[in-house]
PDB file of C-alpha atoms in Angstrom:
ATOM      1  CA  UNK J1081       6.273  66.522 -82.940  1.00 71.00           C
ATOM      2  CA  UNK J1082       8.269  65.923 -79.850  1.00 75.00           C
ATOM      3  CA  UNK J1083       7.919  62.528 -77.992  1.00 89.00           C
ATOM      4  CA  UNK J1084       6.941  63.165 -74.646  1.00 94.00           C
ATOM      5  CA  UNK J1085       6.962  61.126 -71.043  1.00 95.00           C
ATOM      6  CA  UNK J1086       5.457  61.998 -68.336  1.00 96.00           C
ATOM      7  CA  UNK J1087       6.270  60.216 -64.176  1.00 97.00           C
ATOM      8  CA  UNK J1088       5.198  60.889 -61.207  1.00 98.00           C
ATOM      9  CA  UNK J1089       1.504  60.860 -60.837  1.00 98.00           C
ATOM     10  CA  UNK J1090       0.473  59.239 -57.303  1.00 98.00           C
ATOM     11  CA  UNK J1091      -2.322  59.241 -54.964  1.00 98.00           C
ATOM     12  CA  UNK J1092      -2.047  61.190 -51.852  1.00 98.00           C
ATOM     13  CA  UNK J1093      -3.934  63.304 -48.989  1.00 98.00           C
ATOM     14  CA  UNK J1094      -4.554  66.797 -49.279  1.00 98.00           C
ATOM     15  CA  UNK J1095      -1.607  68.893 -47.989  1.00 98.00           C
ATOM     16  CA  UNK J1096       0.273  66.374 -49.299  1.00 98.00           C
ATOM     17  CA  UNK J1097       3.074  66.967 -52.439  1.00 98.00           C
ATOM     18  CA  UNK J1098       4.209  65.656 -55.647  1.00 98.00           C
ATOM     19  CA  UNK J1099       6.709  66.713 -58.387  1.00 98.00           C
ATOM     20  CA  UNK J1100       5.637  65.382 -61.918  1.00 98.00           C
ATOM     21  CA  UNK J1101       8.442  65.119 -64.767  1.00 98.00           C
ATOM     22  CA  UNK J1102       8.507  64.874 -68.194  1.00 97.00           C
ATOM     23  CA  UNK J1103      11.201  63.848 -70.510  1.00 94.00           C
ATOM     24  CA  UNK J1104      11.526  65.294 -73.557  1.00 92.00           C
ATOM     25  CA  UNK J1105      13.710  63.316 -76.561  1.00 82.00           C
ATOM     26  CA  UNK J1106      15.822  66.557 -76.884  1.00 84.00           C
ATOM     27  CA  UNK J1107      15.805  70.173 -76.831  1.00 83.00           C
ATOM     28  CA  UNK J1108      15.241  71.648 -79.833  1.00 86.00           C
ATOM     29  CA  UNK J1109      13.140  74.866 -81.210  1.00 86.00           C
ATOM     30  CA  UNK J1110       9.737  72.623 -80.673  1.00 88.00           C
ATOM     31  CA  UNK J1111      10.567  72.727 -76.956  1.00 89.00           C
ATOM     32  CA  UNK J1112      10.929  76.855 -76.925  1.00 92.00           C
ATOM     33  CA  UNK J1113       7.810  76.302 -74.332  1.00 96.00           C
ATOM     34  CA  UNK J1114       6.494  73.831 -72.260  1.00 96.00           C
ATOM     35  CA  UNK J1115       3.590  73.930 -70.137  1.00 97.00           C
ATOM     36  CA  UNK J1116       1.409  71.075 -68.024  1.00 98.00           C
ATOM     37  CA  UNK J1117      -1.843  71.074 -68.132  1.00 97.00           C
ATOM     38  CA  UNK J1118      -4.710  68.994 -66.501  1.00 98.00           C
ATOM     39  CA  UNK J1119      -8.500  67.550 -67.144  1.00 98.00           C
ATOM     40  CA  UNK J1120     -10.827  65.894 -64.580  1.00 96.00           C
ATOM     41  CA  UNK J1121     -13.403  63.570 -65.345  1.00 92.00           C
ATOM     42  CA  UNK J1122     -16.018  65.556 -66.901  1.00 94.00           C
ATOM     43  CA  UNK J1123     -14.514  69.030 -66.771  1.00 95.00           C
ATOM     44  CA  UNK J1124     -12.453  70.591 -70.030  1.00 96.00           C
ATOM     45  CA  UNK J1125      -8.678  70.623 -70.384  1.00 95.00           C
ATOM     46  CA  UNK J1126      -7.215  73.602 -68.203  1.00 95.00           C
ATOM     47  CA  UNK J1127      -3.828  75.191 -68.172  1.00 96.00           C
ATOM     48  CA  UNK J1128      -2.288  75.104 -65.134  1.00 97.00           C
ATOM     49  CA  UNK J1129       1.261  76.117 -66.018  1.00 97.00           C
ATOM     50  CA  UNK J1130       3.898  76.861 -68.657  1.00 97.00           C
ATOM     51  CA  UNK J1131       7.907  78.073 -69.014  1.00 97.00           C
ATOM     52  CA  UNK J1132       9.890  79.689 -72.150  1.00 95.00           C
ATOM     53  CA  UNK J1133      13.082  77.154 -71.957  1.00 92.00           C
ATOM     54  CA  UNK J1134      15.073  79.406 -73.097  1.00 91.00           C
ATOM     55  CA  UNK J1135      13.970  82.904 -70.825  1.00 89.00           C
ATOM     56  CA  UNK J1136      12.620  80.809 -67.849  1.00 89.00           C
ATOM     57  CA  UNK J1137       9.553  83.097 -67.914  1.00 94.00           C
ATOM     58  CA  UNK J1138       6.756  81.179 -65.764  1.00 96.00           C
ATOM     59  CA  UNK J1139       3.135  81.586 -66.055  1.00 95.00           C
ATOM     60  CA  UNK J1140       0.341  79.704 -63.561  1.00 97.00           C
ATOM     61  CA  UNK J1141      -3.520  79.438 -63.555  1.00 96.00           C
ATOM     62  CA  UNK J1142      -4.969  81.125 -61.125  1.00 97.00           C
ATOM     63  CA  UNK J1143      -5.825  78.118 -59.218  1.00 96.00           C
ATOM     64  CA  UNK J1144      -2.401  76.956 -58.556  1.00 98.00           C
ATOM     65  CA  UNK J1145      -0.596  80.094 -58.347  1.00 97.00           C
ATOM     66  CA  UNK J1146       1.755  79.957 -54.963  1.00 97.00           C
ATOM     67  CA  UNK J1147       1.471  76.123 -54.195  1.00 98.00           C
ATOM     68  CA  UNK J1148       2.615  74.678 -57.859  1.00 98.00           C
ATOM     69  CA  UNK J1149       6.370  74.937 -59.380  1.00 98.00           C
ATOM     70  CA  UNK J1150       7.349  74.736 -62.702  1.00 98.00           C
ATOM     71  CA  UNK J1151      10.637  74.314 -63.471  1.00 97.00           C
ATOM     72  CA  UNK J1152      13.428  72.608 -65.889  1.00 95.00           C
ATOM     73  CA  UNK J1153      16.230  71.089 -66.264  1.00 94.00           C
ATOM     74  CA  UNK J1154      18.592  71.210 -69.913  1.00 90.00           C
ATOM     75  CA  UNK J1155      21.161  68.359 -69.640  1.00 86.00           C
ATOM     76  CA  UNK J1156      24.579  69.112 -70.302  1.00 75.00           C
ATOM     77  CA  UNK J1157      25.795  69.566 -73.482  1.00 77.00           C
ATOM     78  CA  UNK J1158      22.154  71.156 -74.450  1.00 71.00           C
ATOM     79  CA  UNK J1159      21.005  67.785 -75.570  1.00 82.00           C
ATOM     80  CA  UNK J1160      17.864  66.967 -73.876  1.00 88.00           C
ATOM     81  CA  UNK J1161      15.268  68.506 -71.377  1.00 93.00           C
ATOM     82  CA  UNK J1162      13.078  67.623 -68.505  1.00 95.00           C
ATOM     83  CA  UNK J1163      10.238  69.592 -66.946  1.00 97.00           C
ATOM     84  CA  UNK J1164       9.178  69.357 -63.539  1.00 98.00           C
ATOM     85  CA  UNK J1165       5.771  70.142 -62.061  1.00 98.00           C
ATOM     86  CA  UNK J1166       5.924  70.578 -58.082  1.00 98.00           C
ATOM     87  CA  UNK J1167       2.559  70.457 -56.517  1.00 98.00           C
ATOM     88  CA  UNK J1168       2.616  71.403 -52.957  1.00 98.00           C
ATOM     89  CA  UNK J1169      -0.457  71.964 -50.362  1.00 98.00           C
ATOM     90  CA  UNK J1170      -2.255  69.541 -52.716  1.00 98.00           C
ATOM     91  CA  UNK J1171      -6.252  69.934 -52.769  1.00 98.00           C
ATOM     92  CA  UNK J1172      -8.620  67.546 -53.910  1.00 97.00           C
ATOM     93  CA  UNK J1173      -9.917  69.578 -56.940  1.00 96.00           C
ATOM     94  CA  UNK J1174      -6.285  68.836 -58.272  1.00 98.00           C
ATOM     95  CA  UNK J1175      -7.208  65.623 -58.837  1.00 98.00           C
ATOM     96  CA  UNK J1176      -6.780  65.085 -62.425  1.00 98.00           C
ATOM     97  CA  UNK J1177      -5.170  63.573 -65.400  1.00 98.00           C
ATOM     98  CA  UNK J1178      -1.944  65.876 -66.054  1.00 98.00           C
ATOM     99  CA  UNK J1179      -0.630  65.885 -69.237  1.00 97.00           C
ATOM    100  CA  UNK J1180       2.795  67.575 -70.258  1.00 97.00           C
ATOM    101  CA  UNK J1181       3.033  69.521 -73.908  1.00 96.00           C
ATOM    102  CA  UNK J1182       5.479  71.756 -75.930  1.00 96.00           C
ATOM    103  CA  UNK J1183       5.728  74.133 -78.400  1.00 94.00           C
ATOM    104  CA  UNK J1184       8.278  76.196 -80.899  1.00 91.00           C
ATOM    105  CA  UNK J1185       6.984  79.805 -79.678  1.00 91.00           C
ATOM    106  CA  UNK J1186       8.073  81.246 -76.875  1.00 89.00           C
ATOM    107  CA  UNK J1187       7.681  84.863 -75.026  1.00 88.00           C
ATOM    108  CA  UNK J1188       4.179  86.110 -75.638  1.00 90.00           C
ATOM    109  CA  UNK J1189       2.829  83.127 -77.295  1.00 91.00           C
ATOM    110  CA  UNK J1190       3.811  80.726 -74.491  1.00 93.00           C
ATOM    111  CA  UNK J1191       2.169  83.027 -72.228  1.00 90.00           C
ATOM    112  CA  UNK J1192      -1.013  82.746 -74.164  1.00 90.00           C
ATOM    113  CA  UNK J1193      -0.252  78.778 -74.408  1.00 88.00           C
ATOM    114  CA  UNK J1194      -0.434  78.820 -78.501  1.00 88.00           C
ATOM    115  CA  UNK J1195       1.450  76.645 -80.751  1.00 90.00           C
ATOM    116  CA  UNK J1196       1.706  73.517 -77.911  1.00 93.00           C
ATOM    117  CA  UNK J1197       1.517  70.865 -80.652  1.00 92.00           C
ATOM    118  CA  UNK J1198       3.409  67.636 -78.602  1.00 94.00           C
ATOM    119  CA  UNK J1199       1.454  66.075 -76.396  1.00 95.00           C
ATOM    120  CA  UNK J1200       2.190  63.167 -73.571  1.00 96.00           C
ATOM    121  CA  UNK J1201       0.209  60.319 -72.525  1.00 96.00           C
ATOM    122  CA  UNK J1202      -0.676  61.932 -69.277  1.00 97.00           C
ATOM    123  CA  UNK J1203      -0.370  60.646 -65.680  1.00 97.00           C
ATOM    124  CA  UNK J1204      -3.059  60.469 -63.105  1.00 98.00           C
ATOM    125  CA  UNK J1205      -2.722  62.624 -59.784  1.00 98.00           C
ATOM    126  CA  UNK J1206      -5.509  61.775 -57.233  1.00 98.00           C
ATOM    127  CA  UNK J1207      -5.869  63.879 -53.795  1.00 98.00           C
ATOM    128  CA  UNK J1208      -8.078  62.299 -51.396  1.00 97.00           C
ATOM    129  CA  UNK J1209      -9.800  64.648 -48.117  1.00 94.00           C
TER     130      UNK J1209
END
């Protein structure tokens, strides 16, 4: 498994933004895809975006589609990589504990989110009205 770190969780007001990142130990083939993901108190785990590192093909829920970014960035020399999460026009059903993952299969399978076996310890995002 990869080790994982997620930053950036904050509190803010709706219409508000914040970029999450996470910091994977190093880019390998169990980083092929990346995705963040979310769960509120009470609600199941949803998937609220992922990327193939290597094609930079994005995919977004529904639900975040045109206010979140995905993004990241491989450090020179290929050795590590960090993902990003920006979360703009924040609402407070985003409020959640967002949790980073990866995975060894891109294309088609990152689409479908299968295969994310590395998980981080999550970090809290809380939009207030």
């Amino acid at each position: 498994a990869q080790d994982l770190v997620e930053s950036g969780g904050d509190s803010v007001q709706a219409g508000g933004s914040l970029r999450l990142s996470c910091a994977a130990s190093e880019y390998t083939w169990r980083t092929l895809c990346m995705g963040w993901f979310r769960q509120a108190p009470g609600k199941e785990r949803e998937g609220v975006a992922r990327i193939d590192t290597q094609q930079s093909s994005t995919y977004y829920a529904d639900s975040v589609a045109g206010r979140f970014t995905i993004s990241r960035r491989i450090s020179q020399g290929s050795a590590k990589i960090t993902l990003y999460l920006q979360m703009d026009n924040l609402k407070p059903d985003d409020t959640a504990m967002y949790y980073c993952a990866a995975g060894s299969y891109g294309g088609t399978a990152c689409y479908r989110g299968v295969g994310l076996n590395s998980w981080g310890q999550g970090t809290q995002v809380t939009v207030s009205s």
